[in-house]
Every structure is written in C-alpha cells, then in structure tokens.
Coordinates of C-alpha atoms in Angstrom, one line a residue:
Chain A
M97 CA 39.5 -26.7 35.0
P98 CA 39.2 -23.6 32.7
Q99 CA 35.8 -22.3 32.1
I100 CA 34.7 -21.2 28.6
A101 CA 31.8 -18.8 27.9
F102 CA 30.3 -17.9 24.5
T103 CA 28.8 -14.7 23.1
G104 CA 25.0 -14.7 23.2
H105 CA 25.1 -14.2 19.5
L106 CA 26.0 -17.8 19.0
R107 CA 22.8 -18.9 20.8
R108 CA 20.9 -17.7 17.8
Y109 CA 22.4 -20.7 15.9
L110 CA 23.6 -23.2 18.5
D111 CA 22.4 -24.6 21.8
I112 CA 25.4 -23.7 23.9
S113 CA 26.2 -22.6 27.4
T114 CA 29.2 -21.9 29.7
A115 CA 31.2 -25.1 30.1
E116 CA 34.1 -26.4 32.1
V117 CA 36.7 -27.9 29.7
S118 CA 40.1 -29.5 30.1
G119 CA 43.2 -28.4 28.3
A120 CA 46.6 -26.7 28.6
T121 CA 46.1 -24.4 25.6
V122 CA 43.2 -22.4 24.3
G123 CA 43.1 -24.8 21.3
E124 CA 42.7 -27.8 23.6
A125 CA 40.1 -26.0 25.7
L126 CA 38.1 -25.2 22.5
D127 CA 38.4 -28.8 21.3
G128 CA 36.7 -29.8 24.5
A129 CA 33.8 -27.5 23.7
F130 CA 33.7 -28.8 20.1
R131 CA 33.4 -32.4 21.3
T132 CA 30.2 -31.5 23.1
N133 CA 28.9 -29.5 20.2
P134 CA 30.6 -30.4 16.9
R135 CA 28.8 -27.7 14.9
L136 CA 30.4 -25.0 17.1
R137 CA 33.8 -25.6 15.5
G138 CA 32.8 -24.1 12.2
Y139 CA 31.4 -21.0 13.9
V140 CA 34.6 -20.3 15.8
L141 CA 37.4 -21.6 13.5
D142 CA 37.9 -21.4 9.8
D143 CA 38.7 -24.2 7.4
Q144 CA 42.4 -24.2 8.4
G145 CA 41.7 -24.3 12.1
A146 CA 42.5 -20.6 12.8
L147 CA 40.2 -18.3 14.7
R148 CA 37.7 -16.7 12.3
R149 CA 38.6 -13.1 11.4
H150 CA 35.7 -11.6 13.2
V151 CA 35.8 -13.8 16.3
S152 CA 37.8 -12.9 19.4
V153 CA 38.9 -15.1 22.2
Y154 CA 40.0 -13.7 25.6
I155 CA 41.8 -15.5 28.3
G156 CA 41.6 -13.8 31.7
G157 CA 40.7 -10.5 30.0
L158 CA 43.4 -10.6 27.4
P159 CA 43.0 -11.5 23.7
V160 CA 44.8 -14.6 22.5
L161 CA 48.0 -13.9 20.7
D162 CA 48.3 -17.0 18.5
R163 CA 45.1 -16.9 16.4
Q164 CA 46.4 -19.4 13.9
R165 CA 47.5 -22.3 16.0
L166 CA 45.8 -21.4 19.3
T167 CA 48.8 -22.3 21.5
D168 CA 48.2 -19.6 24.2
P169 CA 48.4 -21.4 27.6
V170 CA 45.4 -21.7 29.9
T171 CA 45.3 -22.7 33.5
D172 CA 42.6 -24.3 35.6
S173 CA 41.6 -20.9 37.0
D174 CA 41.2 -19.2 33.7
Q175 CA 38.0 -17.8 32.3
I176 CA 37.9 -18.1 28.5
H177 CA 35.5 -15.8 26.6
V178 CA 34.5 -16.3 22.9
L179 CA 33.2 -13.1 21.5
Q180 CA 32.3 -11.7 18.1
A181 CA 34.5 -8.8 17.0
L182 CA 32.6 -5.7 16.2
S183 CA 32.0 -5.4 12.4
G184 CA 29.4 -5.1 9.8
G185 CA 26.3 -3.0 9.3
Chain B
M995 CA 3.9 -21.6 -13.7
V996 CA 5.6 -21.7 -10.4
D997 CA 3.9 -20.0 -7.5
R998 CA 6.8 -19.8 -5.0
L999 CA 9.7 -17.4 -5.2
W1000 CA 12.7 -17.2 -3.0
V1001 CA 14.4 -13.9 -2.4
G1002 CA 17.7 -13.9 -0.5
T1003 CA 18.7 -10.6 0.9
R1004 CA 21.3 -8.9 3.1
K1005 CA 19.0 -9.5 6.1
G1006 CA 17.1 -12.7 5.5
L1007 CA 15.4 -15.1 3.1
F1008 CA 12.0 -14.1 2.0
E1009 CA 9.5 -16.7 0.8
I1010 CA 7.1 -15.1 -1.7
V1011 CA 3.9 -16.9 -2.7
R1012 CA 1.4 -16.1 -5.3
G1013 CA -2.2 -16.2 -4.0
G1014 CA -5.0 -15.2 -6.2
N1015 CA -3.5 -12.5 -8.5
A1016 CA -0.8 -11.2 -6.3
W1017 CA 2.6 -12.1 -4.9
E1018 CA 3.0 -11.7 -1.2
V1019 CA 5.6 -12.3 1.4
A1020 CA 4.4 -15.5 3.1
Q1021 CA 7.3 -16.0 5.5
V1022 CA 10.7 -14.6 6.4
H1023 CA 13.4 -17.0 7.2
F1024 CA 16.8 -16.3 8.9
L1025 CA 15.8 -12.7 9.5
G1026 CA 18.9 -10.6 10.1
D1027 CA 21.3 -13.0 8.3
P1028 CA 22.9 -12.3 4.9
V1029 CA 21.7 -14.9 2.3
T1030 CA 24.1 -15.6 -0.6
A1031 CA 22.4 -18.5 -2.5
V1032 CA 19.2 -20.4 -2.6
L1033 CA 18.0 -23.5 -4.5
G1034 CA 14.6 -25.1 -4.0
D1035 CA 11.8 -27.2 -5.2
D1036 CA 8.8 -28.9 -3.7
D1037 CA 10.9 -31.6 -2.0
A1038 CA 13.7 -29.6 -0.5
T1039 CA 15.1 -26.0 -0.2
Y1040 CA 18.7 -25.1 0.3
T1041 CA 20.1 -21.8 1.3
A1042 CA 23.5 -20.5 2.1
L1043 CA 24.2 -17.8 4.6
D1044 CA 27.3 -15.6 5.0
L1045 CA 27.3 -14.8 8.7
G1046 CA 29.5 -11.8 9.3
H1047 CA 31.3 -13.3 12.3
F1048 CA 30.8 -17.0 12.1
G1049 CA 31.3 -17.9 8.5
A1050 CA 29.4 -19.4 5.6
K1051 CA 26.7 -21.9 6.5
V1052 CA 24.3 -24.1 4.5
W1053 CA 20.8 -25.0 5.6
R1054 CA 18.1 -27.3 4.2
R1055 CA 14.5 -28.0 4.8
Q1056 CA 12.3 -30.8 3.5
G1057 CA 9.1 -29.6 2.1
S1058 CA 7.8 -26.9 4.4
G1059 CA 9.4 -28.4 7.5
A1060 CA 11.9 -27.0 9.9
W1061 CA 15.4 -25.8 8.7
H1062 CA 18.4 -27.9 9.6
E1063 CA 22.0 -26.9 9.3
L1064 CA 24.2 -29.0 7.0
A1065 CA 28.0 -29.3 6.9
A1066 CA 29.4 -26.3 5.1
P1067 CA 31.8 -26.8 2.3
A1068 CA 35.4 -26.7 3.7
F1069 CA 38.8 -26.6 2.1
P1070 CA 41.4 -29.2 3.0
P1071 CA 44.5 -28.3 5.0
K1072 CA 46.7 -25.9 3.0
P1073 CA 49.8 -27.8 1.9
E1074 CA 53.3 -26.1 2.3
D1075 CA 53.8 -26.0 -1.4
A1076 CA 50.7 -23.8 -1.7
A1077 CA 52.3 -21.0 0.4
D1078 CA 52.4 -18.7 -2.7
D1079 CA 48.7 -19.3 -3.6
P1080 CA 47.3 -15.8 -3.8
H1081 CA 43.8 -17.0 -2.7
P1082 CA 42.8 -18.4 0.8
W1083 CA 42.1 -22.0 1.4
S1084 CA 39.1 -21.1 3.4
L1085 CA 35.5 -20.7 2.4
G1086 CA 34.5 -17.1 1.9
K1087 CA 30.9 -17.6 0.8
V1088 CA 28.7 -20.0 -1.2
W1089 CA 27.8 -17.9 -4.2
V1090 CA 25.6 -20.4 -6.2
M1091 CA 24.1 -23.8 -5.7
E1092 CA 22.8 -26.0 -8.5
R1093 CA 21.4 -29.5 -8.8
G1094 CA 23.8 -32.0 -10.3
G1095 CA 21.4 -33.9 -12.6
V1096 CA 21.4 -37.1 -10.6
P1097 CA 19.6 -37.8 -7.3
G1098 CA 21.3 -36.3 -4.3
R1099 CA 24.0 -34.4 -6.3
L1100 CA 24.5 -30.7 -5.7
W1101 CA 27.2 -28.3 -6.9
A1102 CA 28.3 -25.3 -4.9
G1103 CA 30.3 -22.5 -6.5
T1104 CA 32.1 -20.4 -3.9
M1105 CA 34.5 -17.6 -3.2
P1106 CA 37.5 -17.9 -3.2
G1107 CA 36.9 -20.1 -6.3
G1108 CA 36.4 -23.6 -4.9
L1109 CA 33.8 -25.8 -6.6
F1110 CA 32.2 -28.3 -4.2
R1111 CA 30.1 -31.4 -4.8
S1112 CA 27.7 -33.2 -2.6
E1113 CA 26.3 -36.6 -3.4
D1114 CA 24.1 -36.8 -0.4
S1115 CA 21.8 -33.8 -0.7
G1116 CA 24.1 -31.5 1.0
A1117 CA 24.9 -33.6 4.1
S1118 CA 28.6 -33.5 3.1
W1119 CA 30.7 -31.7 0.5
S1120 CA 34.0 -32.4 -1.1
L1121 CA 36.2 -29.9 -2.9
N1122 CA 36.7 -30.5 -6.6
E1123 CA 40.5 -30.9 -6.4
A1124 CA 41.0 -31.2 -10.1
L1125 CA 39.9 -27.6 -10.6
W1126 CA 41.3 -26.2 -7.4
R1127 CA 44.8 -27.6 -8.0
M1128 CA 45.2 -26.4 -11.5
P1129 CA 48.1 -23.9 -11.7
E1130 CA 45.9 -21.6 -13.8
R1131 CA 43.4 -21.3 -11.0
R1132 CA 45.9 -19.1 -9.2
Q1133 CA 45.6 -16.5 -12.0
W1134 CA 41.9 -15.9 -11.2
M1135 CA 41.3 -12.4 -9.9
G1136 CA 39.2 -11.0 -7.1
V1137 CA 36.0 -9.2 -7.8
A1138 CA 34.5 -6.1 -6.2
G1139 CA 32.5 -6.9 -3.1
G1140 CA 34.4 -10.0 -2.4
E1141 CA 38.1 -9.4 -3.0
Q1142 CA 38.3 -13.0 -4.0
P1143 CA 37.5 -14.8 -7.3
G1144 CA 34.2 -16.6 -7.3
I1145 CA 32.4 -19.2 -9.3
D1146 CA 29.1 -17.4 -10.0
S1147 CA 27.5 -19.8 -12.5
V1148 CA 27.4 -23.6 -12.7
L1149 CA 25.6 -24.9 -15.8
V1150 CA 24.9 -28.7 -15.8
D1151 CA 23.8 -30.0 -19.2
P1152 CA 20.3 -31.3 -18.7
R1153 CA 21.1 -34.2 -21.1
N1154 CA 24.3 -35.2 -19.5
P1155 CA 25.2 -34.5 -15.9
E1156 CA 28.9 -35.1 -16.6
D1157 CA 29.0 -32.0 -18.9
I1158 CA 29.5 -28.9 -16.8
R1159 CA 30.3 -25.2 -17.5
L1160 CA 31.5 -22.8 -14.8
G1161 CA 31.5 -19.0 -15.0
V1162 CA 34.2 -17.4 -13.0
S1163 CA 34.5 -13.8 -12.0
I1164 CA 37.2 -13.2 -12.8
G1165 CA 38.6 -16.2 -14.5
G1166 CA 36.7 -17.1 -17.7
I1167 CA 34.5 -20.1 -18.5
W1168 CA 35.7 -23.6 -17.6
A1169 CA 34.3 -26.9 -18.9
S1170 CA 34.4 -30.5 -17.8
R1171 CA 33.0 -33.3 -19.8
D1172 CA 33.8 -36.0 -17.3
G1173 CA 31.9 -34.9 -14.2
G1174 CA 34.6 -32.7 -12.9
A1175 CA 37.6 -35.1 -13.2
S1176 CA 39.3 -32.7 -15.6
W1177 CA 38.8 -29.1 -16.6
G1178 CA 39.8 -26.7 -19.4
I1179 CA 39.2 -23.1 -20.2
I1180 CA 37.0 -22.8 -23.3
N1181 CA 35.8 -19.2 -23.9
R1182 CA 36.9 -17.4 -27.1
G1183 CA 35.5 -14.2 -28.4
M1184 CA 35.2 -12.2 -25.2
Y1185 CA 37.4 -9.2 -24.4
N1186 CA 38.2 -7.0 -21.3
E1187 CA 38.6 -3.4 -22.2
Y1188 CA 40.4 -2.5 -19.0
M1189 CA 43.2 -5.1 -19.4
P1190 CA 46.5 -4.3 -21.0
P1191 CA 46.2 -4.8 -24.8
E1192 CA 48.1 -8.1 -24.9
R1193 CA 45.8 -9.7 -22.3
R1194 CA 42.6 -8.2 -23.5
E1195 CA 41.3 -11.3 -25.3
D1196 CA 43.0 -13.8 -23.0
P1197 CA 40.2 -16.2 -21.9
I1198 CA 41.3 -16.3 -18.3
T1199 CA 41.1 -12.5 -17.8
Q1200 CA 37.4 -12.5 -18.8
D1201 CA 35.0 -11.3 -16.0
V1202 CA 32.0 -13.5 -16.5
H1203 CA 29.4 -11.8 -14.4
R1204 CA 26.7 -14.4 -15.1
L1205 CA 26.0 -17.3 -17.5
A1206 CA 22.5 -18.6 -18.4
R1207 CA 21.6 -21.3 -20.9
C1208 CA 18.4 -22.4 -22.7
A1209 CA 17.2 -25.5 -20.9
H1210 CA 15.7 -27.1 -24.0
H1211 CA 18.6 -26.0 -26.3
P1212 CA 21.6 -26.3 -23.9
E1213 CA 24.1 -25.4 -26.6
I1214 CA 22.7 -21.8 -26.5
A1215 CA 24.3 -19.8 -23.7
W1216 CA 24.2 -16.1 -22.8
C1217 CA 26.6 -14.1 -20.8
Q1218 CA 26.5 -10.8 -19.0
H1219 CA 30.1 -9.9 -19.0
H1220 CA 31.9 -7.0 -17.4
N1221 CA 32.3 -5.5 -20.9
G1222 CA 29.1 -6.3 -22.6
V1223 CA 26.6 -9.1 -23.4
F1224 CA 27.6 -12.2 -25.4
R1225 CA 25.9 -15.2 -26.9
S1226 CA 27.3 -18.7 -27.6
E1227 CA 25.8 -21.3 -29.9
D1228 CA 28.3 -24.0 -28.9
A1229 CA 27.8 -24.3 -25.2
G1230 CA 30.2 -21.6 -24.3
A1231 CA 33.2 -22.3 -26.5
T1232 CA 32.9 -19.3 -28.8
W1233 CA 31.1 -16.1 -28.1
R1234 CA 29.7 -13.3 -30.2
E1235 CA 29.1 -9.8 -28.7
L1236 CA 25.6 -8.5 -28.9
T1237 CA 26.3 -4.9 -29.7
A1238 CA 22.6 -4.0 -30.3
I1239 CA 21.9 -4.0 -26.5
R1240 CA 20.6 -0.7 -25.1
P1241 CA 20.5 1.6 -23.2
S1242 CA 23.9 0.2 -22.0
K1243 CA 25.9 -2.9 -22.1
F1244 CA 27.1 -3.1 -18.5
G1245 CA 25.2 -5.2 -16.0
F1246 CA 25.3 -8.3 -13.9
A1247 CA 22.2 -10.4 -14.5
V1248 CA 21.0 -12.5 -17.4
A1249 CA 18.1 -15.0 -17.7
A1250 CA 17.5 -17.4 -20.6
H1251 CA 14.2 -18.5 -21.8
P1252 CA 13.8 -22.2 -21.0
R1253 CA 12.5 -23.2 -24.4
D1254 CA 13.0 -20.4 -26.9
P1255 CA 16.7 -20.3 -27.8
D1256 CA 16.5 -16.7 -29.1
T1257 CA 15.0 -15.1 -26.0
A1258 CA 16.9 -13.7 -23.0
W1259 CA 16.6 -10.9 -20.5
F1260 CA 19.2 -8.5 -19.1
V1261 CA 19.1 -5.6 -16.6
P1262 CA 21.6 -2.9 -17.7
A1263 CA 23.3 -0.4 -15.5
T1264 CA 25.1 2.7 -16.8
K1265 CA 28.7 1.5 -16.7
D1266 CA 31.3 0.0 -14.6
E1267 CA 32.2 3.2 -12.8
C1268 CA 28.6 4.3 -12.4
R1269 CA 26.6 1.3 -11.3
V1270 CA 23.1 2.7 -11.4
P1271 CA 20.3 2.5 -14.0
V1272 CA 20.7 4.8 -17.1
D1273 CA 19.0 8.1 -16.4
G1274 CA 17.6 6.8 -13.1
R1275 CA 15.1 4.6 -14.9
V1276 CA 14.9 0.9 -14.1
V1277 CA 14.5 -1.2 -17.2
V1278 CA 14.7 -4.8 -18.3
V1279 CA 16.0 -5.5 -21.8
R1280 CA 14.8 -8.5 -23.8
T1281 CA 15.9 -10.0 -27.1
R1282 CA 13.7 -12.4 -29.0
D1283 CA 15.9 -12.8 -32.0
G1284 CA 19.1 -14.2 -30.7
G1285 CA 20.5 -10.8 -29.8
R1286 CA 20.1 -9.0 -33.1
S1287 CA 17.8 -6.6 -31.5
F1288 CA 16.6 -5.6 -28.0
E1289 CA 13.4 -4.2 -26.6
V1290 CA 13.6 -2.0 -23.5
L1291 CA 10.8 -2.9 -21.1
R1292 CA 9.8 -0.4 -18.5
S1293 CA 6.0 -0.7 -17.9
G1294 CA 5.5 -0.8 -14.2
L1295 CA 9.1 -0.1 -13.3
P1296 CA 10.3 3.1 -11.5
Q1297 CA 11.2 5.8 -14.1
H1298 CA 12.1 8.7 -11.8
H1299 CA 15.3 8.9 -9.7
A1300 CA 15.6 5.2 -9.3
Y1301 CA 19.1 3.9 -8.5
D1302 CA 18.4 0.2 -8.1
L1303 CA 21.2 -2.1 -9.2
V1304 CA 20.4 -5.7 -9.9
W1305 CA 23.1 -8.2 -8.9
R1306 CA 24.0 -11.2 -10.9
H1307 CA 21.8 -13.8 -9.2
A1308 CA 18.8 -11.5 -8.7
L1309 CA 17.0 -12.0 -12.0
A1310 CA 15.0 -15.1 -12.5
V1311 CA 12.6 -16.8 -15.0
D1312 CA 10.4 -19.8 -14.3
Q1313 CA 9.9 -22.9 -16.5
S1314 CA 7.1 -21.2 -18.4
G1315 CA 9.3 -18.4 -19.7
E1316 CA 6.5 -16.0 -19.0
R1317 CA 6.9 -15.4 -15.3
L1318 CA 10.0 -13.4 -14.3
A1319 CA 11.2 -11.7 -11.1
F1320 CA 14.0 -9.5 -10.1
G1321 CA 15.2 -7.7 -6.9
S1322 CA 17.5 -4.7 -6.4
T1323 CA 20.1 -3.4 -4.1
S1324 CA 17.6 -0.8 -3.0
G1325 CA 15.2 -3.5 -1.9
G1326 CA 12.7 -3.4 -4.7
L1327 CA 11.2 -6.6 -5.9
W1328 CA 9.2 -6.9 -9.2
T1329 CA 7.5 -9.7 -11.0
S1330 CA 6.1 -10.1 -14.6
E1331 CA 3.5 -12.5 -15.8
D1332 CA 4.0 -11.7 -19.5
G1333 CA 7.6 -12.3 -20.3
G1334 CA 8.6 -8.8 -19.1
D1335 CA 6.1 -6.7 -21.1
S1336 CA 4.7 -5.4 -17.8
W1337 CA 5.9 -5.5 -14.2
T1338 CA 4.3 -5.3 -10.8
M1339 CA 6.1 -4.2 -7.7
V1340 CA 5.8 -6.8 -4.9
E1341 CA 7.8 -5.0 -2.3
A1342 CA 9.6 -1.6 -2.3
R1343 CA 11.8 -1.8 0.8
L1344 CA 13.3 -5.2 1.3
P1345 CA 16.9 -5.4 2.4
P1346 CA 19.4 -5.4 -0.5
V1347 CA 18.5 -8.4 -2.7
A1348 CA 21.3 -10.8 -3.6
V1349 CA 19.4 -13.7 -5.2
V1350 CA 16.0 -14.3 -6.6
R1351 CA 14.9 -17.7 -7.7
F1352 CA 11.7 -19.5 -8.5
S1353 CA 11.1 -22.8 -6.7
G1354 CA 11.9 -25.6 -9.0
A1355 CA 14.1 -23.4 -11.3

C-alpha cells in the first residue's frame, strides 16, 4: 500500500503521522488519510477539492500533475509526500 | 467599561487585559498565525485565521477554556454555468464575524464575497445563496491586499435580526429585510472619483472601506469610503459626504458611538496613493455634531516620523463610548479612556494589526 507522509508544519494544527493508505490515485490515497482525520481535508484541499495553492504533493519524488482532480496514479510501493510550498514572510 | 481587548495581528491573537490603571498583554494565542477576524464576549470567543499554506480556519473557545477548531465556511461545488464567474468559489479569508441577534446565530463576511451564516455557534456554516447567486455579485471588484472582493461589514439591526446591511469592498452596500432570503443594493449619494464619469455614482462601484452604526440609534450609520467619509440617517439608503473632515478624507476605519448618534471616530491617512498619516503624525478624528465639524485628537499619539496605517477593522469603541483602542500596520496599539481626548500606548512593536475589538462589542 502507498505510504503518505505530511509536512511537520501540519503537526502544529493536527495530530497526524505517516500512514499507509489504499488507493489507485493520489486523490484516493488522500481520501484514505482524510477518513482517519477529517479536519486534514480542509488543510490540504480547497473548497472545490483541488490542492491548495500553497500545498505541494509529491509521488516518488515528482510533483503531482493534476492538482485539480488528483488523478495521478499511485502504486503500492509509492511514497507520497504532502508539503507546504515555500511562500510568505 | 470592558476590560478585555482582542488584537488580531499578522502573527497571532493578543489578549489585552486592563489591570489597575494599565492595559497589558495577558496572553498570546496562535502565535505566528495571521488573524483576520475576532468576535468575543464572556461566554465565547471566535477567531479566524488565514494560514498561508493551509487556508482559512475558524476557532472558538468557551470562556477562558482551550481553543477548538470549527468547520470553516466552504463554498458549494462550482456549477458549470458559473464558469465565467470572475471570482473563485473558494474561501479566501474570513474578514468579519458578527453575532446574528438570536442565540447561536453568527454571520461571517468573507473574501471573495461570500456571506455565511451559522445557527449553531459556528459548528457549521452555510453560504447565503441568495446573495452569492445574484448576477450583480459578479460585478463586485477586488481590493488591494486581497485581489478579491470582500464583505468587510455586517450590520445587524439590534431591534430586528432579520434586518441586515453589508458593506462590500468593492461593491456598495446591500440590504436584506428578510434575514438574508433576498438582497438589494441600497446606497445612494456616494461617489468614486477614480471611476469613469458615467459610473462614478453607480452604487455598485462604491468602495465601502468600513461601516459602523449607532447601537441605540441604528438608523444612523457612518462610512469610511475610499473617497471620503459619509453619514446616513436612514440605515444606509442615502448618504451625505462629510466634507469638514481633516486633515484628510482617506482612511479605512470608523467607529460609531454606541449611544450618541452624532459622535464617531475616524483615522485618516494622507490619500489613496500615499497610505500613511498626514505629515507623519498619527491622529484620530472625532465628530460630535453629526459630521458638521471634526476635532483632530493627537494627545499621546506619535507626532514625529510615524507611518502607522490603521486598517478597517483595527479601530474599536466599547459599550461606554469612552473607551477606544486602535492598532496599526507598524504594530502600535493605543487606548483611550476619555473618548479619544488622550491616548496611551499599550505596545509599540506588535506584528501588523488587522483587527482590534473589545470583548462584548
């Protein structure tokens, strides 16, 4: 099963840790994490279900391409990283 | 008088308490997080954060207990026929929160212009679809600092919770007399100097920086507008410009005396294209005669190379009408115990101040 890890910045607001999730796409994998922690959804996705503008998700070291519908495929061996994009001051 | 003051800043929410004869920072909440709105009384305090990466959030605490995160207002799925909507169907930030006049009811004004209502003390929120789906709403324009239009003021008539006024920057003043089931634009008498002549007096082009109303005489309303200050004696329908204001007519904030319908305060800045105090001197301006004349109040305020700008939600008055507070983009925080005649600096170097509000106000 793919493994999903979250930026430490999110631990400021949420009790989260690296998790194994099921799913064939990055959207399905994230949904698995949201089922465990419903508040997490609003931190990663916007109202329309797209990745927040300043959140990045990497699969196997590459950023996801479909930030709107999250259809990028994932495999059981993939590592998914949810990061904050660099911004702000 | 109220002895607790909330100060929301770019880097946290400061709880300021008056002990003895001085205001002091009692506690810092959400240190490091941008605060965009606060609403509190002895029972509960609400605050909205605008987390740079992770979106807008709303938190509540009961009394002086621990903070708990609430559901944030969220827009419904964007329908296909809204593809040409110039504004996003996604919460930018909560810009103002107000009590709705009935137990449990709250209103939240947001960027990009959605109005949300909660009937369960913030546990859940619903978009006011009547306002959001009006074709005219798409004519609202974005404002500096946000790039999206925003509802900056929500005035609920203390006598009738169904009677509501909204100030929109940029989009005029909207009224509902049926609790939000229907809306109409009402403002007449304002003008926007920078618009093409044929649109200058169009109500929907008016940039309403901030509205305030007299709690005991709710038909009396005041507006700090992009092009000057205005007063209404018919709950926002018609407006008269107050041309006597000095040293300038540009600014963001206004506070209305809770009982005296002729008293209000403003904090002018030089002008649109130079958003600093006139001559580097921080002043508060007060009228006590309905806007016919203004006093410039400067006792206790910095008068030498001070470039503090006061944003639209950063000037507050308590229920007494004697106690005031304001905070600036340079991190200054001042209070007055005598209606603005004299001021005391509470802190000089807070993060940039977005909102100042007395508990219970």
